[in-house]
C-alpha positions as semicolon CSV with decimal commas, in nm:
position;residue;x (nm);y (nm);z (nm)
1;M;-1,207;-1,668;0,736
2;A;-0,916;-1,590;0,969
3;T;-0,946;-1,289;1,194
4;A;-0,741;-1,143;1,476
5;T;-0,869;-0,895;1,733
6;V;-0,612;-0,621;1,792
7;N;-0,645;-0,271;1,934
8;G;-1,019;-0,324;1,972
9;V;-1,084;-0,410;1,606
10;S;-1,115;-0,731;1,408
11;L;-0,864;-0,763;1,124
12;H;-0,910;-1,015;0,844
13;Y;-0,585;-1,183;0,738
14;E;-0,461;-1,469;0,523
15;T;-0,133;-1,661;0,507
16;A;0,020;-1,853;0,218
17;G;0,344;-2,036;0,149
18;E;0,637;-2,141;0,361
19;G;0,959;-1,973;0,461
20;P;1,052;-1,649;0,638
21;P;0,746;-1,437;0,720
22;L;0,660;-1,149;0,488
23;L;0,387;-0,895;0,568
24;L;0,217;-0,710;0,279
25;I;0,037;-0,382;0,357
26;A;-0,213;-0,250;0,100
27;G;-0,288;0,105;-0,008
28;L;-0,570;0,354;0,042
29;G;-0,913;0,193;0,024
30;A;-0,761;-0,137;-0,088
31;N;-0,799;-0,472;0,081
32;S;-0,573;-0,776;0,072
33;A;-0,696;-0,862;-0,279
34;A;-0,461;-0,589;-0,404
35;W;-0,182;-0,844;-0,362
36;A;-0,358;-1,127;-0,549
37;G;-0,106;-1,129;-0,832
38;A;0,195;-1,105;-0,603
39;V;0,111;-1,374;-0,348
40;P;0,164;-1,677;-0,577
41;V;0,513;-1,550;-0,663
42;L;0,618;-1,442;-0,315
43;S;0,472;-1,746;-0,138
44;S;0,723;-1,968;-0,319
45;R;0,991;-1,814;-0,095
46;F;0,808;-1,669;0,203
47;T;0,521;-1,723;0,441
48;V;0,313;-1,436;0,307
49;I;0,070;-1,255;0,537
50;T;-0,188;-1,029;0,376
51;F;-0,455;-0,845;0,572
52;D;-0,726;-0,582;0,548
53;N;-0,642;-0,259;0,728
54;R;-0,916;-0,126;0,952
55;G;-1,185;0,033;0,738
56;V;-1,164;-0,200;0,439
57;G;-1,244;-0,553;0,323
58;R;-1,354;-0,787;0,596
59;S;-1,199;-0,591;0,881
60;S;-1,386;-0,367;1,124
61;V;-1,491;-0,017;1,021
62;P;-1,497;0,181;1,347
63;P;-1,555;0,556;1,345
64;G;-1,262;0,751;1,199
65;P;-1,034;0,917;1,136
66;Y;-0,759;0,655;1,132
67;P;-0,419;0,816;1,192
68;V;-0,139;0,636;1,010
69;D;0,026;0,560;1,343
70;L;-0,292;0,380;1,449
71;L;-0,282;0,168;1,132
72;G;0,085;0,098;1,203
73;D;0,001;-0,008;1,556
74;D;-0,266;-0,241;1,413
75;A;-0,016;-0,405;1,179
76;A;0,239;-0,445;1,456
77;A;-0,021;-0,595;1,688
78;L;-0,127;-0,838;1,416
79;V;0,233;-0,958;1,371
80;T;0,265;-1,003;1,746
81;S;-0,068;-1,183;1,782
82;L;0,022;-1,430;1,507
83;G;0,356;-1,505;1,668
84;L;0,531;-1,474;1,331
85;G;0,757;-1,180;1,400
86;P;0,992;-1,030;1,333
87;V;0,888;-1,007;0,967
88;A;1,005;-0,859;0,642
89;A;0,741;-0,617;0,512
90;V;0,631;-0,444;0,194
91;G;0,402;-0,142;0,205
92;W;0,242;-0,002;-0,111
93;S;0,128;0,363;-0,123
94;L;-0,071;0,417;0,200
95;G;0,080;0,085;0,304
96;A;0,423;0,246;0,269
97;S;0,315;0,513;0,516
98;V;0,191;0,245;0,755
99;L;0,523;0,066;0,719
100;Q;0,716;0,388;0,785
101;S;0,522;0,419;1,108
102;M;0,613;0,061;1,199
103;L;0,982;0,131;1,129
104;V;0,972;0,426;1,367
105;R;0,745;0,286;1,640
106;H;0,791;-0,092;1,612
107;G;1,125;-0,133;1,442
108;S;1,214;-0,451;1,631
109;L;0,928;-0,629;1,453
110;V;1,063;-0,559;1,101
111;T;1,378;-0,724;0,965
112;K;1,372;-0,563;0,620
113;A;1,130;-0,318;0,461
114;V;1,028;-0,221;0,109
115;L;0,851;0,112;0,062
116;L;0,673;0,072;-0,272
117;N;0,551;0,391;-0,443
118;G;0,545;0,572;-0,111
119;F;0,582;0,929;0,013
120;P;0,690;1,101;0,334
121;S;0,415;1,365;0,338
122;Y;0,134;1,488;0,117
123;T;0,183;1,759;-0,145
124;P;-0,091;2,006;-0,253
125;I;-0,136;1,802;-0,572
126;Q;-0,192;1,484;-0,371
127;D;-0,440;1,670;-0,152
128;A;-0,633;1,781;-0,462
129;W;-0,626;1,427;-0,606
130;L;-0,769;1,296;-0,280
131;D;-1,035;1,568;-0,265
132;A;-1,153;1,472;-0,614
133;G;-1,179;1,105;-0,522
134;L;-1,369;1,186;-0,205
135;A;-1,610;1,413;-0,394
136;L;-1,698;1,136;-0,640
137;R;-1,758;0,886;-0,361
138;R;-1,967;1,131;-0,158
139;A;-2,176;1,197;-0,470
140;D;-2,240;0,822;-0,493
141;A;-2,089;0,809;-0,843
142;D;-2,094;0,479;-1,028
143;P;-1,804;0,262;-0,902
144;L;-1,691;0,210;-1,261
145;A;-1,667;0,587;-1,309
146;V;-1,478;0,625;-0,981
147;G;-1,230;0,362;-1,091
148;V;-1,175;0,507;-1,436
149;S;-1,130;0,859;-1,298
150;G;-0,823;0,753;-1,103
151;M;-0,652;0,544;-1,368
152;A;-0,450;0,823;-1,528
153;W;-0,280;0,873;-1,191
154;V;-0,168;0,514;-1,149
155;F;-0,113;0,362;-1,495
156;T;0,127;0,465;-1,770
157;P;0,031;0,557;-2,129
158;R;0,113;0,199;-2,225
159;V;-0,209;0,090;-2,053
160;L;-0,406;0,414;-2,074
161;T;-0,423;0,393;-2,452
162;D;-0,574;0,044;-2,432
163;H;-0,933;0,127;-2,341
164;E;-1,051;-0,234;-2,352
165;T;-0,798;-0,331;-2,088
166;L;-0,888;-0,026;-1,879
167;V;-1,258;-0,114;-1,884
168;E;-1,185;-0,471;-1,779
169;Q;-0,961;-0,347;-1,498
170;A;-1,230;-0,105;-1,379
171;K;-1,498;-0,374;-1,392
172;L;-1,277;-0,607;-1,191
173;A;-1,227;-0,343;-0,923
174;A;-1,599;-0,260;-0,919
175;S;-1,690;-0,626;-0,870
176;D;-1,499;-0,654;-0,540
177;P;-1,720;-0,864;-0,310
178;Y;-1,597;-0,659;-0,013
179;P;-1,611;-0,298;-0,140
180;T;-1,475;-0,020;0,075
181;S;-1,747;0,192;0,233
182;L;-1,744;0,570;0,215
183;A;-1,689;0,581;0,592
184;G;-1,387;0,353;0,572
185;F;-1,234;0,542;0,279
186;E;-1,287;0,879;0,448
187;A;-1,134;0,755;0,773
188;Q;-0,822;0,622;0,599
189;A;-0,794;0,932;0,380
190;A;-0,811;1,168;0,677
191;G;-0,521;0,991;0,846
192;L;-0,316;0,964;0,531
193;R;-0,323;1,329;0,429
194;G;-0,213;1,435;0,777
195;Y;0,086;1,203;0,802
196;D;0,441;1,340;0,786
197;S;0,725;1,095;0,854
198;R;1,017;1,325;0,778
199;A;1,111;1,421;1,134
200;L;1,125;1,060;1,257
201;L;1,259;0,861;0,961
202;P;1,621;0,927;1,070
203;T;1,549;0,722;1,385
204;A;1,455;0,410;1,187
205;T;1,738;0,156;1,168
206;T;1,579;-0,125;0,962
207;P;1,740;-0,194;0,623
208;T;1,492;-0,043;0,378
209;L;1,454;-0,045;0,002
210;V;1,267;0,257;-0,134
211;L;1,129;0,128;-0,463
212;A;0,977;0,362;-0,721
213;G;0,874;0,365;-1,084
214;A;1,023;0,635;-1,304
215;E;0,679;0,703;-1,454
216;D;0,491;0,746;-1,125
217;V;0,305;1,079;-1,134
218;L;0,103;1,029;-0,815
219;T;0,401;0,970;-0,586
220;P;0,693;1,098;-0,795
221;V;1,048;0,969;-0,763
222;S;1,151;1,287;-0,579
223;Q;0,943;1,173;-0,281
224;S;1,108;0,831;-0,279
225;A;1,451;0,995;-0,300
226;E;1,360;1,212;-0,001
227;M;1,267;0,907;0,209
228;A;1,578;0,717;0,110
229;A;1,797;1,012;0,206
230;L;1,633;1,035;0,549
231;L;1,661;0,664;0,632
232;P;1,997;0,569;0,789
233;Q;1,984;0,229;0,616
234;G;1,773;0,330;0,319
235;S;1,855;0,266;-0,046
236;L;1,671;0,397;-0,350
237;R;1,593;0,192;-0,658
238;V;1,403;0,341;-0,950
239;L;1,269;0,104;-1,214
240;P;1,272;0,256;-1,562
241;R;0,918;0,141;-1,640
242;G;0,606;0,174;-1,430
243;G;0,387;0,418;-1,243
244;H;0,199;0,404;-0,915
245;A;0,039;0,071;-1,011
246;M;0,360;-0,081;-1,143
247;L;0,295;-0,396;-0,940
248;L;-0,006;-0,451;-1,169
249;E;0,143;-0,320;-1,492
250;Y;0,497;-0,457;-1,457
251;P;0,465;-0,734;-1,196
252;D;0,772;-0,930;-1,303
253;D;1,009;-0,635;-1,277
254;T;0,858;-0,512;-0,950
255;L;0,853;-0,849;-0,776
256;A;1,206;-0,927;-0,896
257;A;1,331;-0,608;-0,730
258;I;1,145;-0,687;-0,409
259;T;1,262;-1,047;-0,383
260;A;1,621;-0,956;-0,470
261;F;1,632;-0,713;-0,176
262;L;1,452;-0,940;0,070
263;S;1,664;-1,240;-0,023
């Protein structure tokens, strides 16, 4: 198990492949396993670095909250400690917020960026979605029930009507050998809902692809369009198929768009 100590915490990380370095930043409550399907594809072109943000997986879970800028500082410190920078980077959901922070605060460490299903600031609907997820976790609901409750927000009807596939997906998530603790989830959630990148995005100069799925209801295309408009070197691409979990539902399309931009 590879770990790096940065900013007073231990971060678990893994590398795979050869080529230019590429950092992948996972979403809320997710560890590096979120990228399991993407790493074999991306590692054919890049040296892929995946890691567990503080609060999840095999990384430290210090007392929260974890402001997004703190998570961004962690990611930047990891890149520096590994001596692999500057890197291209992809951030998914919360990871896109962490990457926005890196673009603003540590832009020299990022050569190109992809903001995947991201947002510049929380809406009241996203606040309510997060409150519901927190309530289930605080009530110690069955992990399978917690997983199923969120699926309508991340998958499209193509998958939602296939209950056998949904159950298998929920069981897979519930069998994670390194499940996220309530404390870690709460600490990440508190930082996420308070983050607003809009005032500082115009200062970011890294070429950035804002990549969205037309069917994303959790972070709708309008939020991606807002980020792209604020970024001096931002471009928006909307794939016609896919929601918030389009990397899982439409991996070929999503990875093709990412690699085309990074290459």
